Each structure stands twice: as C-alpha cells, then as structure tokens.
CSV table of C-alpha atoms and ligand atoms in Angstrom, one decimal:
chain,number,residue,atom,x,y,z
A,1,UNK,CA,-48.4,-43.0,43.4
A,2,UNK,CA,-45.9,-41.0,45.6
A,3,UNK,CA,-48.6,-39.3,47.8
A,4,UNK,CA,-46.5,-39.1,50.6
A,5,UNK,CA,-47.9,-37.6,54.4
A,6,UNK,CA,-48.3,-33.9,53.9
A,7,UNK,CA,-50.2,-34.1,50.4
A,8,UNK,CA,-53.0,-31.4,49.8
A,9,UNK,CA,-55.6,-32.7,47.6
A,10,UNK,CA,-56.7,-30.1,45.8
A,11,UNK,CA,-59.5,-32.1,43.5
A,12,UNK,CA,-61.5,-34.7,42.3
A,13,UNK,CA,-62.2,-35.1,38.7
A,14,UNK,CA,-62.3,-31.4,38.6
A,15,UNK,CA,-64.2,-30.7,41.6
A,16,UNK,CA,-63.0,-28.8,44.8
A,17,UNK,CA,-62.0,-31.0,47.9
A,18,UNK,CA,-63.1,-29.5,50.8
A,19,UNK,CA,-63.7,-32.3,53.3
A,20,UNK,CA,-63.5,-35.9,53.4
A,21,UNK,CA,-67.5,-35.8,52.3
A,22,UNK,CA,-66.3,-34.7,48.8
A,23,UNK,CA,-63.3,-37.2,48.9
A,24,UNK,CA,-65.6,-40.3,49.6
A,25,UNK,CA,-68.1,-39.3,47.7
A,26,UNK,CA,-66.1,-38.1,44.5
A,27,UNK,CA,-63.8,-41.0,44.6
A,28,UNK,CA,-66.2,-43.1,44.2
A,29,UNK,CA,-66.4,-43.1,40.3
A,30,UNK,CA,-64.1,-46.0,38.5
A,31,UNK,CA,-62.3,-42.7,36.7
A,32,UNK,CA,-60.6,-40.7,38.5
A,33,UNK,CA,-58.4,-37.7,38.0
A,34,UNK,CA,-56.6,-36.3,41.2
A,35,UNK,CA,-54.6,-33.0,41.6
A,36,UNK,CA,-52.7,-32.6,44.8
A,37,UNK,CA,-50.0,-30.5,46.2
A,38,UNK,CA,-47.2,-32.0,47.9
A,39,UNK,CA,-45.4,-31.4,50.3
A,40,UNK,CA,-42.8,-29.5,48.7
A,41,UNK,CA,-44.7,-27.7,46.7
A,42,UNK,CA,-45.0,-29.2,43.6
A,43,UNK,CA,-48.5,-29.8,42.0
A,44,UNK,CA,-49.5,-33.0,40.8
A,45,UNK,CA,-52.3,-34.5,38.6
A,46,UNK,CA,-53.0,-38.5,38.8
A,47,UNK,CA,-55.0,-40.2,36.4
A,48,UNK,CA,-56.5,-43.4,38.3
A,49,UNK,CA,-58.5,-46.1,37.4
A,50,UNK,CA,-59.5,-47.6,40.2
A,51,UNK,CA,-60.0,-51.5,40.2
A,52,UNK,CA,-63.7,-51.6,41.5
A,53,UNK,CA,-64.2,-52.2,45.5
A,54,UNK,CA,-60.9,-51.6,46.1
A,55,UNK,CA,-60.0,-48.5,48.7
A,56,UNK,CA,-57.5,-45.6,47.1
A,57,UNK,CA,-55.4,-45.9,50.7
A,58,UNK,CA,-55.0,-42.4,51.5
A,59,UNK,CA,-55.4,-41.6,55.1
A,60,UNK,CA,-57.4,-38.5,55.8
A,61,UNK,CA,-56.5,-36.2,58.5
A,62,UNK,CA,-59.2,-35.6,60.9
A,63,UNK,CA,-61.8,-33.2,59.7
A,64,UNK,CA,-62.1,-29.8,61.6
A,65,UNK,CA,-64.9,-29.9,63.4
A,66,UNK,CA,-68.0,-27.8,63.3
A,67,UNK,CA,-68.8,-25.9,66.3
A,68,UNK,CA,-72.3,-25.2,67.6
A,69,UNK,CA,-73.7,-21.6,67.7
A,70,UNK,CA,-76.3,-22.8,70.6
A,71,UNK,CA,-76.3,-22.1,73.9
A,72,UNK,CA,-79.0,-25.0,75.3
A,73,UNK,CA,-79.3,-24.3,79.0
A,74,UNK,CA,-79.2,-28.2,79.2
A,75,UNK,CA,-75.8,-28.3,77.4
A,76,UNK,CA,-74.2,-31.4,79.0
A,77,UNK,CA,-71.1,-30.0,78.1
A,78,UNK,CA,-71.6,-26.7,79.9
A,79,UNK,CA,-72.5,-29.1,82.7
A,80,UNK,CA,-68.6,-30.3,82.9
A,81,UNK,CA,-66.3,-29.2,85.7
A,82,UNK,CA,-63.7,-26.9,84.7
A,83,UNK,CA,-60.4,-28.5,84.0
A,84,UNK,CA,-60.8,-31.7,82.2
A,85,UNK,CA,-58.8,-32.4,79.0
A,86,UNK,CA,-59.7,-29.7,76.0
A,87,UNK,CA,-61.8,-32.1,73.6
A,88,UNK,CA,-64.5,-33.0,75.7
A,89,UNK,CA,-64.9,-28.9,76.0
A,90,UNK,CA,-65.9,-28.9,72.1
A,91,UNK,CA,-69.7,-28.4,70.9
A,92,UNK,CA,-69.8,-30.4,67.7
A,93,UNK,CA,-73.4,-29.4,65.4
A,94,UNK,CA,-72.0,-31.1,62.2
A,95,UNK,CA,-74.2,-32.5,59.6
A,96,UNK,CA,-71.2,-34.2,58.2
A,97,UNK,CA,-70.8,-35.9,61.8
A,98,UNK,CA,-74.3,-36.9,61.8
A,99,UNK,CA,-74.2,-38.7,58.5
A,100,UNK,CA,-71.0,-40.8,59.6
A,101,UNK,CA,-70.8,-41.6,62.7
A,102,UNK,CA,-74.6,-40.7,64.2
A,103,UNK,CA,-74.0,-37.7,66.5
A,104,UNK,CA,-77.3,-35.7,66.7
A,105,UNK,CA,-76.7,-32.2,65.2
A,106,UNK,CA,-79.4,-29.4,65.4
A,107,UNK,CA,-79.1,-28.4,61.6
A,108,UNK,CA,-78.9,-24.5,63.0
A,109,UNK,CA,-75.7,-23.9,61.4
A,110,UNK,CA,-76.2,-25.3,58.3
A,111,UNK,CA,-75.8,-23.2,55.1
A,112,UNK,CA,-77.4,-23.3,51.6
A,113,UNK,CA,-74.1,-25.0,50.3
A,114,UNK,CA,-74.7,-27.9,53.1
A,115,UNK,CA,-78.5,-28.5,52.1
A,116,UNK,CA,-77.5,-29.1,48.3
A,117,UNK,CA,-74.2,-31.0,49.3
A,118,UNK,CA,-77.0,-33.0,51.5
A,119,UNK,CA,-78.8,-33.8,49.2
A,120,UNK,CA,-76.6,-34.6,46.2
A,121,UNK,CA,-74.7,-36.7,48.4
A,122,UNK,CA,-77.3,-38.5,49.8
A,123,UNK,CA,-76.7,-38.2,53.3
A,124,UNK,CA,-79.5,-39.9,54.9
A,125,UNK,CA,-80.2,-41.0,57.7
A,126,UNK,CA,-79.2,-38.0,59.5
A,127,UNK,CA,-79.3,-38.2,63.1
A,128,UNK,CA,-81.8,-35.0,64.1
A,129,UNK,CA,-81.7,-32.8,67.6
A,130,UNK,CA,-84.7,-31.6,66.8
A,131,UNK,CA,-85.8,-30.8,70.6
A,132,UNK,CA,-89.3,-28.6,69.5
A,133,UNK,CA,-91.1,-28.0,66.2
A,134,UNK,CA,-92.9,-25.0,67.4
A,135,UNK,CA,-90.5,-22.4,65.7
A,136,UNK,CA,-90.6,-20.2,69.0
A,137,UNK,CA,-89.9,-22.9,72.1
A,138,UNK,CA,-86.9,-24.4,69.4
A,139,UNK,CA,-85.7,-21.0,69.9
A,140,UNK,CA,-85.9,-20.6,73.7
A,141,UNK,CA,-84.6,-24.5,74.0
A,142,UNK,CA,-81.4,-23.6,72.1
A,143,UNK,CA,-80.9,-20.3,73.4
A,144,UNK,CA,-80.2,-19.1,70.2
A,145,UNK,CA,-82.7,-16.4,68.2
A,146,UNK,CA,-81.5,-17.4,64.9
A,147,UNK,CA,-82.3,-20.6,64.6
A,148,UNK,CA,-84.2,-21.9,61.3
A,149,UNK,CA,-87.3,-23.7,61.5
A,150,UNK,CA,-86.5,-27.3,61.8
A,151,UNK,CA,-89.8,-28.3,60.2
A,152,UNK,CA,-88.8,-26.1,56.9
A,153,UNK,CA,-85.6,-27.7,57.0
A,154,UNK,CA,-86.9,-31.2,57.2
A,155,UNK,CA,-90.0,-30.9,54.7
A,156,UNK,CA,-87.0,-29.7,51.9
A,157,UNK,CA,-84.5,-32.9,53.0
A,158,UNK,CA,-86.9,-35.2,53.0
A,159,UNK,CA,-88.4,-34.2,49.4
A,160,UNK,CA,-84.6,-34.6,48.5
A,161,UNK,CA,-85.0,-38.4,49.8
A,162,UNK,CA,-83.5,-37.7,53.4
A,163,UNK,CA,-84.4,-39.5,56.2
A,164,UNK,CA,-84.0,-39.0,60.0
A,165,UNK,CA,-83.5,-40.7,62.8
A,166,UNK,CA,-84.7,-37.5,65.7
A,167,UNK,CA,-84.3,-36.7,69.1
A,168,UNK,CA,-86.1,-34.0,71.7
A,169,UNK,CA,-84.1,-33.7,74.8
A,170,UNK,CA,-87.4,-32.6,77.1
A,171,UNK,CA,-86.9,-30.0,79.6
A,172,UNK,CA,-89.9,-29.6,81.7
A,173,UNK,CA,-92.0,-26.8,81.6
A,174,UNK,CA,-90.4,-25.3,78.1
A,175,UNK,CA,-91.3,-28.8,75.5
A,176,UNK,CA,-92.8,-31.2,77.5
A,177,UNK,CA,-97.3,-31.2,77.3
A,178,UNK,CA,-98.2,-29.1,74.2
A,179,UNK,CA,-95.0,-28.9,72.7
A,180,UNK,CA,-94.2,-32.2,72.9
A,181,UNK,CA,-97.7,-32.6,71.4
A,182,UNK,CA,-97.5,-30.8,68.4
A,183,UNK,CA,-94.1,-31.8,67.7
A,184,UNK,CA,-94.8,-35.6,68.1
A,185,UNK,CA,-97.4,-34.3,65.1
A,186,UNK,CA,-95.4,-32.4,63.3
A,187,UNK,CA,-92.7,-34.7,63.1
A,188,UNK,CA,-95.4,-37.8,62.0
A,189,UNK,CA,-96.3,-35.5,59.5
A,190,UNK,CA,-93.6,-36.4,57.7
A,191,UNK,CA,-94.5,-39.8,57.4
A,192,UNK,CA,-91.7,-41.9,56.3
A,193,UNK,CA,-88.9,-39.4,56.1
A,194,UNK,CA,-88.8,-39.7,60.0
A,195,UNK,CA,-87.4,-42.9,60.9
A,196,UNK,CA,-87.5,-42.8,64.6
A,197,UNK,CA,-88.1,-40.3,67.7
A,198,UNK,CA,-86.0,-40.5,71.1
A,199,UNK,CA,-87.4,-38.7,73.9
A,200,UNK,CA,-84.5,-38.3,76.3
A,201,UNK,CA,-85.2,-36.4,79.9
A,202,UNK,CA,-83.1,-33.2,80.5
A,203,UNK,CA,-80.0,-34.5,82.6
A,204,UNK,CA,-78.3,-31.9,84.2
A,205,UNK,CA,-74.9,-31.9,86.6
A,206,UNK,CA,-74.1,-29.6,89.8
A,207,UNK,CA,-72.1,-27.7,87.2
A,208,UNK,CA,-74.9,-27.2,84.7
A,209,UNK,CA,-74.9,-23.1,85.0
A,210,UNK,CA,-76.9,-22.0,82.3
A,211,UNK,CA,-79.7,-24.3,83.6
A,212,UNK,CA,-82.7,-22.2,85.1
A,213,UNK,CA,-85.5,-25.1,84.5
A,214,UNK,CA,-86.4,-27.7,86.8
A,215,UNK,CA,-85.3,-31.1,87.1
A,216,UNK,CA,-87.0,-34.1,85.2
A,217,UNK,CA,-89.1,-35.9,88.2
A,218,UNK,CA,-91.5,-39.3,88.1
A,219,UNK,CA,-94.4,-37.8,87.9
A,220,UNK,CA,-93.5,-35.7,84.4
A,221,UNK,CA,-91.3,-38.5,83.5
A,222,UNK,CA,-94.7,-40.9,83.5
A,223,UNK,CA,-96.7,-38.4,81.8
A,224,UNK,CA,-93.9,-38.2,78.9
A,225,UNK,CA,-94.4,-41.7,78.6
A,226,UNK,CA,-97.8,-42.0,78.3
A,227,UNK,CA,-97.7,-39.3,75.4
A,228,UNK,CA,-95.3,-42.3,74.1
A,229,UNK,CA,-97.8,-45.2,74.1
A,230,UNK,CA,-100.5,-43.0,72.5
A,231,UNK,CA,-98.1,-41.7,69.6
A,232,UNK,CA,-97.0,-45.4,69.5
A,233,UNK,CA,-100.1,-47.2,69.4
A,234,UNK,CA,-100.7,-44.6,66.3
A,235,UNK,CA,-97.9,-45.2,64.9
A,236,UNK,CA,-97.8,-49.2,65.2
A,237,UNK,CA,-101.5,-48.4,63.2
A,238,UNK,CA,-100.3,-46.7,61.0
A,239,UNK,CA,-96.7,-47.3,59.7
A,240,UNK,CA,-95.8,-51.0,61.5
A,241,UNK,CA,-93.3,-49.3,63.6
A,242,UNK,CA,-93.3,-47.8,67.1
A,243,UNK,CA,-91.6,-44.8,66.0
A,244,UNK,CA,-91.2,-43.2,69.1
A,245,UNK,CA,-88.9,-44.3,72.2
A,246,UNK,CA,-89.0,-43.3,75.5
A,247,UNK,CA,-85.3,-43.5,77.1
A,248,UNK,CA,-84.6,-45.8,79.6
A,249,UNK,CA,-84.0,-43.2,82.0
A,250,UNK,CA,-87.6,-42.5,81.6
A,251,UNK,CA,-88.7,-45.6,82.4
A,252,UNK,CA,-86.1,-46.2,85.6
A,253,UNK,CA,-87.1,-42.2,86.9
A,254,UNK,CA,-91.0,-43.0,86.6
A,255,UNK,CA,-90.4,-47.1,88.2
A,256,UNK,CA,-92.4,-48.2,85.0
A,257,UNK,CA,-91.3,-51.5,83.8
A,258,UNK,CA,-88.8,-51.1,81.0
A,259,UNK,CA,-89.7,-52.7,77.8
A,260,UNK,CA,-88.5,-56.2,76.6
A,261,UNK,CA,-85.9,-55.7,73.2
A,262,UNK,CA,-88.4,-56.7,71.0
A,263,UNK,CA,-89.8,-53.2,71.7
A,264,UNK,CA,-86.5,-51.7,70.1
A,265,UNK,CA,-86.8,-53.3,66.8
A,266,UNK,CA,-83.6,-52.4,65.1
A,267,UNK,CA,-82.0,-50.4,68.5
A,268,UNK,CA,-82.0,-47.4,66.1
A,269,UNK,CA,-81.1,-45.1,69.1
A,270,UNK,CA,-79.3,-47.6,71.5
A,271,UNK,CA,-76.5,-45.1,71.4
A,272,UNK,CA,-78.8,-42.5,73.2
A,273,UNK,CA,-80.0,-44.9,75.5
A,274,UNK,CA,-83.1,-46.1,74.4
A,275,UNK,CA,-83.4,-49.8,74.9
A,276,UNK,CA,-79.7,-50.2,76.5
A,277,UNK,CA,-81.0,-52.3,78.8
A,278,UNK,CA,-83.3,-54.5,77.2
A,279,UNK,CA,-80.3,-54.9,75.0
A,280,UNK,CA,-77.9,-55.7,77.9
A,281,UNK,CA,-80.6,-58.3,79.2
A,282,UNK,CA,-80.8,-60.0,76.1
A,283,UNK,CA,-77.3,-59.8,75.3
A,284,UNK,CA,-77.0,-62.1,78.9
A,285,UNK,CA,-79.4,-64.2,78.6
A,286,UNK,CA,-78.3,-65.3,75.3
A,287,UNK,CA,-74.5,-65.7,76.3
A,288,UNK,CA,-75.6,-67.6,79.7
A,289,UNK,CA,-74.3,-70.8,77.9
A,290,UNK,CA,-71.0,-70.1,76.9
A,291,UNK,CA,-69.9,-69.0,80.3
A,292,UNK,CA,-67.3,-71.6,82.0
A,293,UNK,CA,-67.8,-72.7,85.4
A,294,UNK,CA,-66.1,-70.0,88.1
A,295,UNK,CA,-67.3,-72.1,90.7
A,296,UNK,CA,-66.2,-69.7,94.3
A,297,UNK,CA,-65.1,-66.9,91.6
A,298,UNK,CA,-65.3,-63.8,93.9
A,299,UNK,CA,-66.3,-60.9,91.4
A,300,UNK,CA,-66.9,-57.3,91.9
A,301,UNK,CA,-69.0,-55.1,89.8
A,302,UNK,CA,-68.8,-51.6,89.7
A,303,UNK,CA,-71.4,-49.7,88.4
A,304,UNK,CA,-73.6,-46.4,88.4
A,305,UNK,CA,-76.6,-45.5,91.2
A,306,UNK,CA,-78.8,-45.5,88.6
A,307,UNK,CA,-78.2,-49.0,86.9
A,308,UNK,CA,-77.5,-51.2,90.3
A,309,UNK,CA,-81.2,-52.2,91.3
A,310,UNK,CA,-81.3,-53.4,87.3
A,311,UNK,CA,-78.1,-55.5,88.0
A,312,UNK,CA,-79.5,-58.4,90.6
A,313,UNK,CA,-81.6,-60.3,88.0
A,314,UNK,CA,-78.8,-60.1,85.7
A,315,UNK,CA,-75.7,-61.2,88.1
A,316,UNK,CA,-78.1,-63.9,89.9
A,317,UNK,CA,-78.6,-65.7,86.5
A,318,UNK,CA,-74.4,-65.5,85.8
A,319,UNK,CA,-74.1,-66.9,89.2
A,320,UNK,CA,-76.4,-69.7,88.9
A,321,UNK,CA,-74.7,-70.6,85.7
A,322,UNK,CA,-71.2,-70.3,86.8
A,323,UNK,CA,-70.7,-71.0,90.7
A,324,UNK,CA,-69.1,-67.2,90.8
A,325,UNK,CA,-69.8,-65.1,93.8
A,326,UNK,CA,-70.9,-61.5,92.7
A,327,UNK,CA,-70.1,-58.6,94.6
A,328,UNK,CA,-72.3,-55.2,93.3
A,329,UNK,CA,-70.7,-51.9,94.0
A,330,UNK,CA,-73.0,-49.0,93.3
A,331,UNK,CA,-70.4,-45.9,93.0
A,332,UNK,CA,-71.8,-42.0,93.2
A,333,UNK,CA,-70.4,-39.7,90.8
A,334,UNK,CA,-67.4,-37.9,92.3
A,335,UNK,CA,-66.7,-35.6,89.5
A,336,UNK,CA,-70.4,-34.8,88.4
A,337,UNK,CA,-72.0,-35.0,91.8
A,338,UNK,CA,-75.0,-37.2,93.1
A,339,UNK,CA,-77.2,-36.2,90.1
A,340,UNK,CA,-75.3,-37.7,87.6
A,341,UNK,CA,-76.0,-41.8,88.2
A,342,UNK,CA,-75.0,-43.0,84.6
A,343,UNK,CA,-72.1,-45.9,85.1
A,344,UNK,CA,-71.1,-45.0,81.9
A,345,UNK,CA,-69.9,-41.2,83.3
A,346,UNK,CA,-68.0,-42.4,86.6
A,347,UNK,CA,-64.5,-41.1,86.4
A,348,UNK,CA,-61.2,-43.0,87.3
A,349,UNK,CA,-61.1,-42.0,90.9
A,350,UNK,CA,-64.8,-43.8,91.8
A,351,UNK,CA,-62.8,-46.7,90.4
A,352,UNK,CA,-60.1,-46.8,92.5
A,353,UNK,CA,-62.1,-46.0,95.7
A,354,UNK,CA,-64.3,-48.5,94.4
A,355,UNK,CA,-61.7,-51.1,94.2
A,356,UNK,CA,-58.4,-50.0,96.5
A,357,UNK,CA,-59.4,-52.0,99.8
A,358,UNK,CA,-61.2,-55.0,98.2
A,359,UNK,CA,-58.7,-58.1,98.8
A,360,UNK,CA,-62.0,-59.5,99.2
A,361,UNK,CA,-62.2,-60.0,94.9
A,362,UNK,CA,-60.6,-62.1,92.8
A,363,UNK,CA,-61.6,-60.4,89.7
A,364,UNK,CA,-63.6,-56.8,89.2
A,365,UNK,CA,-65.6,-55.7,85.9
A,366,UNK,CA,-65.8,-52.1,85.3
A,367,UNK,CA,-68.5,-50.1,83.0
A,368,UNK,CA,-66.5,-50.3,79.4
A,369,UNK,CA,-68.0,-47.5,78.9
A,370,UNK,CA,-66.1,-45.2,81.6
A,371,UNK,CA,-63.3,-45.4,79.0
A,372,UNK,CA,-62.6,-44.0,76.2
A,373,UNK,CA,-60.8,-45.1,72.9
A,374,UNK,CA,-57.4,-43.8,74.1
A,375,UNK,CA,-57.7,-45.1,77.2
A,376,UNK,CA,-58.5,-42.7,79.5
A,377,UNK,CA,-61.5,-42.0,81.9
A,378,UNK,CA,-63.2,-38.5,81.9
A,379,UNK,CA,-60.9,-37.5,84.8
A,380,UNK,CA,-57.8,-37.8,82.6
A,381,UNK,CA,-56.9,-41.3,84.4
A,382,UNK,CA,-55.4,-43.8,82.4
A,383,UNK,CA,-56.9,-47.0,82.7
A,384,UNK,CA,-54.0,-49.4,82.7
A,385,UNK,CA,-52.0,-47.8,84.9
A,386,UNK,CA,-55.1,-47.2,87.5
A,387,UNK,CA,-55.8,-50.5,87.1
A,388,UNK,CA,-51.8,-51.6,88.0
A,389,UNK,CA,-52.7,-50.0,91.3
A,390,UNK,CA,-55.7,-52.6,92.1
A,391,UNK,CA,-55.5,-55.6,94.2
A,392,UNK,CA,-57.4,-57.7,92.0
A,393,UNK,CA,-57.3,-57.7,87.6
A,394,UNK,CA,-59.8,-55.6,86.6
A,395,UNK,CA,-61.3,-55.6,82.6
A,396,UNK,CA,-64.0,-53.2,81.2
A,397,UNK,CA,-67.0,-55.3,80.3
A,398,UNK,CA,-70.3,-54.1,78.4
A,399,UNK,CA,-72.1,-57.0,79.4
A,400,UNK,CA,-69.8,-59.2,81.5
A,401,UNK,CA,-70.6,-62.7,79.6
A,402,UNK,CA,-67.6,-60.3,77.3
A,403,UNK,CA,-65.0,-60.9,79.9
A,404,UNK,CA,-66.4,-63.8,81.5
A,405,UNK,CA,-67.1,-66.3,78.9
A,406,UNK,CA,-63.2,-65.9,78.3
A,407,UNK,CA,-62.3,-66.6,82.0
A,408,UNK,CA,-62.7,-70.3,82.2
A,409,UNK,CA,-59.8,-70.8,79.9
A,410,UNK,CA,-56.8,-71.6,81.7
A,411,UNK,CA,-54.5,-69.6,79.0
A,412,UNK,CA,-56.3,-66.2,79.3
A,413,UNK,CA,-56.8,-66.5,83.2
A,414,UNK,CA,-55.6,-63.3,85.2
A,415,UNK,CA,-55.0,-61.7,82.0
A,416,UNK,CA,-54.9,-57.9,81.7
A,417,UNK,CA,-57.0,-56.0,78.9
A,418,UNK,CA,-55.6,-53.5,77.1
B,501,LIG,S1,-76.9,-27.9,70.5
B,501,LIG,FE1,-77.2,-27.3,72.6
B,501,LIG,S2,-76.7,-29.2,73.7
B,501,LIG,FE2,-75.9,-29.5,71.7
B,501,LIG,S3,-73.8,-28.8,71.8
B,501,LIG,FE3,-75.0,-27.1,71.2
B,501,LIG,S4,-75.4,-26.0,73.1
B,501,LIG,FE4,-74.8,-28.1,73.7
C-alpha cells in the first residue's frame, strides 16, 4: 500500500492509535480504514479489506516502555552494580507488557483510561505483582504511599472477565506470617479470577542498597512452605488446582524435596521459577533416548552454586546413556557477589575463568540462560567472541539433551552455536 518505514499511523477505523494494543486489537475487524502520515508529510487514508487470517505486515516500532513509580527495597534492579549496559537499568510496570509477553506489573501506575482499555480489550491473563493485599504492608513493600488497593483493582478486572496469574515476592518480617495469611485469603477470594499464586523469596545482591530487611533463611523459607500445602490442600478441595506454588528456591533454601512436574500442572509460572527444575528433570529423562553414544566424551558443565548439588542425578543418567565423562563446575557470582547462586545470572567473566585452563574438555555446556537474545551476557561480553577464546567448543544448553542429542552426528560435530 506504500507504507513505507517512517509511517505514523494515525487511526483505525476512526479510532486513535496510541500503542500497538490499539493496533492489534483494532485491526482485527475484516474492514478496515487506516489514516497514516508519511514520512513526508502527506496524510493518507487506506481502505482495507483484509482477507481473513492473514497479517497486515506492518512492523511496529518497539513500544515506549512504562516506567515504575516504586521504589521496593528488594528491587533486583537497584540490586545491579553500576555500570552495566542502560536497559537492564529500566523499571518496566506495564500492563500492556503483562498481557503480551507475561512480565509481572504491580498495576500501581495504572489509570482509569488503562482499566477500561483492560477490559474492552480483554487483556487477561495478566501477570499480577501483587506482593501484599493488606492495603498498608502493599504500601511499605513498594515503598510507594500512593499505591491503590490491589484487591479494589482486582475485584473490578475480574468482574470485567480478567484473570490473573499473581505473584508475592516475600520479604521476611514485612509479608511473610499474617500477611501472607490474609493475602493467600484475599486472593482465594476471588475464586476463579485468580489463576495461580507464586511465592518467590526476597533475593537480594551485595549491591541491593535500599534493602533494610533480613535475608530469606531455611527456617522462614520452610514455614512459607507449609502455609503452601495448607492453602494447597484447600485449594486442590476446592477448585482441582493447587493454585499456589512455592519457588524452587524455596524448596532448595529449606532442603525440602522439590516437587515432581506433575505438581506444576500447566508450569504457569515456570518463567519465575516455579517448577524449573522438575521441568529440567523431566525434560531429561524424556530425551535420555535420543542421545548418541559419546562414549570417552569429556564434558564440562558450568553452572550456578545454587543448582550444582541438583545436577549429579541428572549428568549420571546422560552418562550412563552416552559413555560421556561429565565434568561439573559450580561457578560463584563474580558480578553479583556470593549471594546471588542463580546459573542463569553468572556473567561472561565466570565463564571464561570457568573454562580458560580446561584442555582437560572436549566440549563445555553453558547455562543458555546467561545470554541474552543479542548475544550478550549481563557483563556486556559477547558470547561468540568469548567463546573464540576457549580451548574447547562451548554451546548454551537449557537442558543439555538440546546440545547433546545433536552431537553424535558426524556433520554437526565441533560445531559452533550462534
Ligand atoms: S515494582 Fe518494585 S521490584 Fe518491580 S521494578 Fe518497581 S521498584 Fe523494582
């Protein structure tokens, strides 16, 4: 139609553009009549009928971003060291965000424009950091006096048809015991409108400066889990569903067992690691045949503190199937500091001193998760040339039968990934 890069769309069948919301969600009508700006000016209106499933092919640019008006002492993001790349500085709280791609948002920002574009669009689920009900701890937990009460939002969502996948990030001694209480009921109140609950312990780093509370410990992280099973049991009663999810991190801080993955049901809240690593067992056990023989294979995994006591069971049962050799290499955190044990945050630099001296390996796997869709690890290290350095080829794996199953075939052997 001669959109060409530059174009302003103006409308939609009449209607204001202001995001790509309105522009999915208005385009979606077989009718359409578009007015745009281009480049040079000129104002243009299209009249489209649009053959049905098929996309309009305009490219969006990428949306600005809603910034956060919190201040959580728990902020991972206030947790950073200075000088890492700008965009891992930004505090998203964006419904819009929520809605499309699952990042938790708090709702605090949100106007009466977003409620009724909420619910005429039909965002649901949303993905909820609801942290407290009680109006006043929500307050104190965000660091922020003018925050709404979530439970007011919520109740006028859900009688708009919105549902919600929620999370509390608990910080001991501020929403753990009777907060946690009252908001496990507040939220169950809701009945079906609340999909899920993720209880996630407070995480801080050495950098974490706004945080005055104490650190999550076994004993709290065992009593947090018992409120769990009781809410559970209730809720398996009651609606079918588990409903509530402790995170692993819970689990691995308080040595309880962690749950098998038929404890996850759908993994509604994988991404905020609840059942991550019932997922990663299953995920191996199930791909055990199709790994090739690598009889002698010498193979080095790196991996977090917190992850490497999990990683025996799992690397025995490759090696029994394969013949491969496995080498585990537990890295600290060189950029965070000792509390932070998540292989998914070690930075370039705990790969390479990881990895520099080990002749020993014919082959290293890597957390796929230290690396981000660009390519680069939190510490601005690019992955392909770090990995140039290496003695050995080195591939990001989420669950090693990914790289491995591949290595057996004489074509793809010693092959770099991208
Ligand atoms: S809501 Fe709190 S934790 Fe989330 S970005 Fe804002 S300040 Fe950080």
């Amino acid at each position: 139609m001669g959109i060409v890069s530059g174009t302003e769309l103006l409308t939609v069948n009449g209607r204001e553009l202001a995001d790509f919301l309105d522009w999915e969600f208005l385009t979606a009508d077989d009718e359409l009549v578009i007015e745009a700006r281009l480049p040079g000016g000129d104002e243009v209106v299209y009249e489209v009928e649009r053959p049905e499933g098929e996309a309009l092919g305009a490219e969006l640019e990428p949306p600005t971003i809603r910034r956060c008006a919190n201040k959580c002492e728990f902020c991972f993001i206030e947790g950073l060291p200075q000088g890492l790349r700008k965009p891992l500085y930004v505090r998203d709280d964006d419904y819009r965000l929520s809605f499309a791609y699952g990042n938790f948002a708090t709702l605090s920002n949100v106007k009466e424009r977003d409620i009724a574009r909420i619910l005429e669009y039909r965002l649901s689920p949303l993905y909820v950091s609801v942290h407290a009900t009680p109006w006043e701890a929500r307050k104190v937990l965000l660091n922020n006096p003018r925050v709404p009460n979530i439970i007011d939002q919520l109740t006028r969502l859900a009688a708009g048809g919105i549902q919600f996948h929620c999370q509390m990030v608990v910080v001991p001694g501020l929403n753990d015991a009777d907060v946690l209480e009252q908001s496990l009921a507040d939220l169950f109140a809701l009945g079906d409108a609340v999909l899920s609950v993720a209880l996630v312990p407070v995480g801080v780093t050495q950098f974490s400066h706004l945080y005055n509370g104490r650190p999550m410990d076994a004993v709290n992280a065992g009593r947090i889990l018992a409120s769990v099973e009781r809410w559970e049991d209730r809720a398996l009663a009651e609606r079918g569903d588990r409903w509530v999810y402790g995170s692993d991190e819970l689990y691995l801080l308080s040595d309880h067992p962690l749950p098998a993955a038929d404890h996850y049901g759908d993994f509604s809240q994988i991404e905020n690691g609840v059942g991550a690593v019932a997922s990663l067992r299953e995920r191996v056990r199930e791909g055990l045949d199709d790994l090739p023989r690598l009889d002698g294979r010498r193979i080095g995994v790196v991996t977090g503190v917190s992850m490497a006591p999990l990683m025996p069971e799992l690397l025995d049962a490759i090696a029994a199937r394969t013949g491969a050799r496995f080498t585990l290499i537990p890295m600290e955190n060189s950029l965070f500091g000792p509390t932070t044990t998540t292989a998914g945050l070690l930075v370039g630099a705990d790969i390479r001193r990881a990895l520099a001296d080990r002749h020993d390996l014919d082959l290293a796997l890597i957390p796929a998760e230290t690396i981000n869709d660009g390519g680069l690890f939190l510490d601005d290290e690019r992955f392909v040339a770090l990995r140039e350095t290496l003695p050995m080829p080195v591939f990001p794996s989420y669950d090693f039968i990914d790289v491995l199953a591949l290595e057996g075939e004489p074509h793809v052997s010693g092959r770099h990934a991208a």
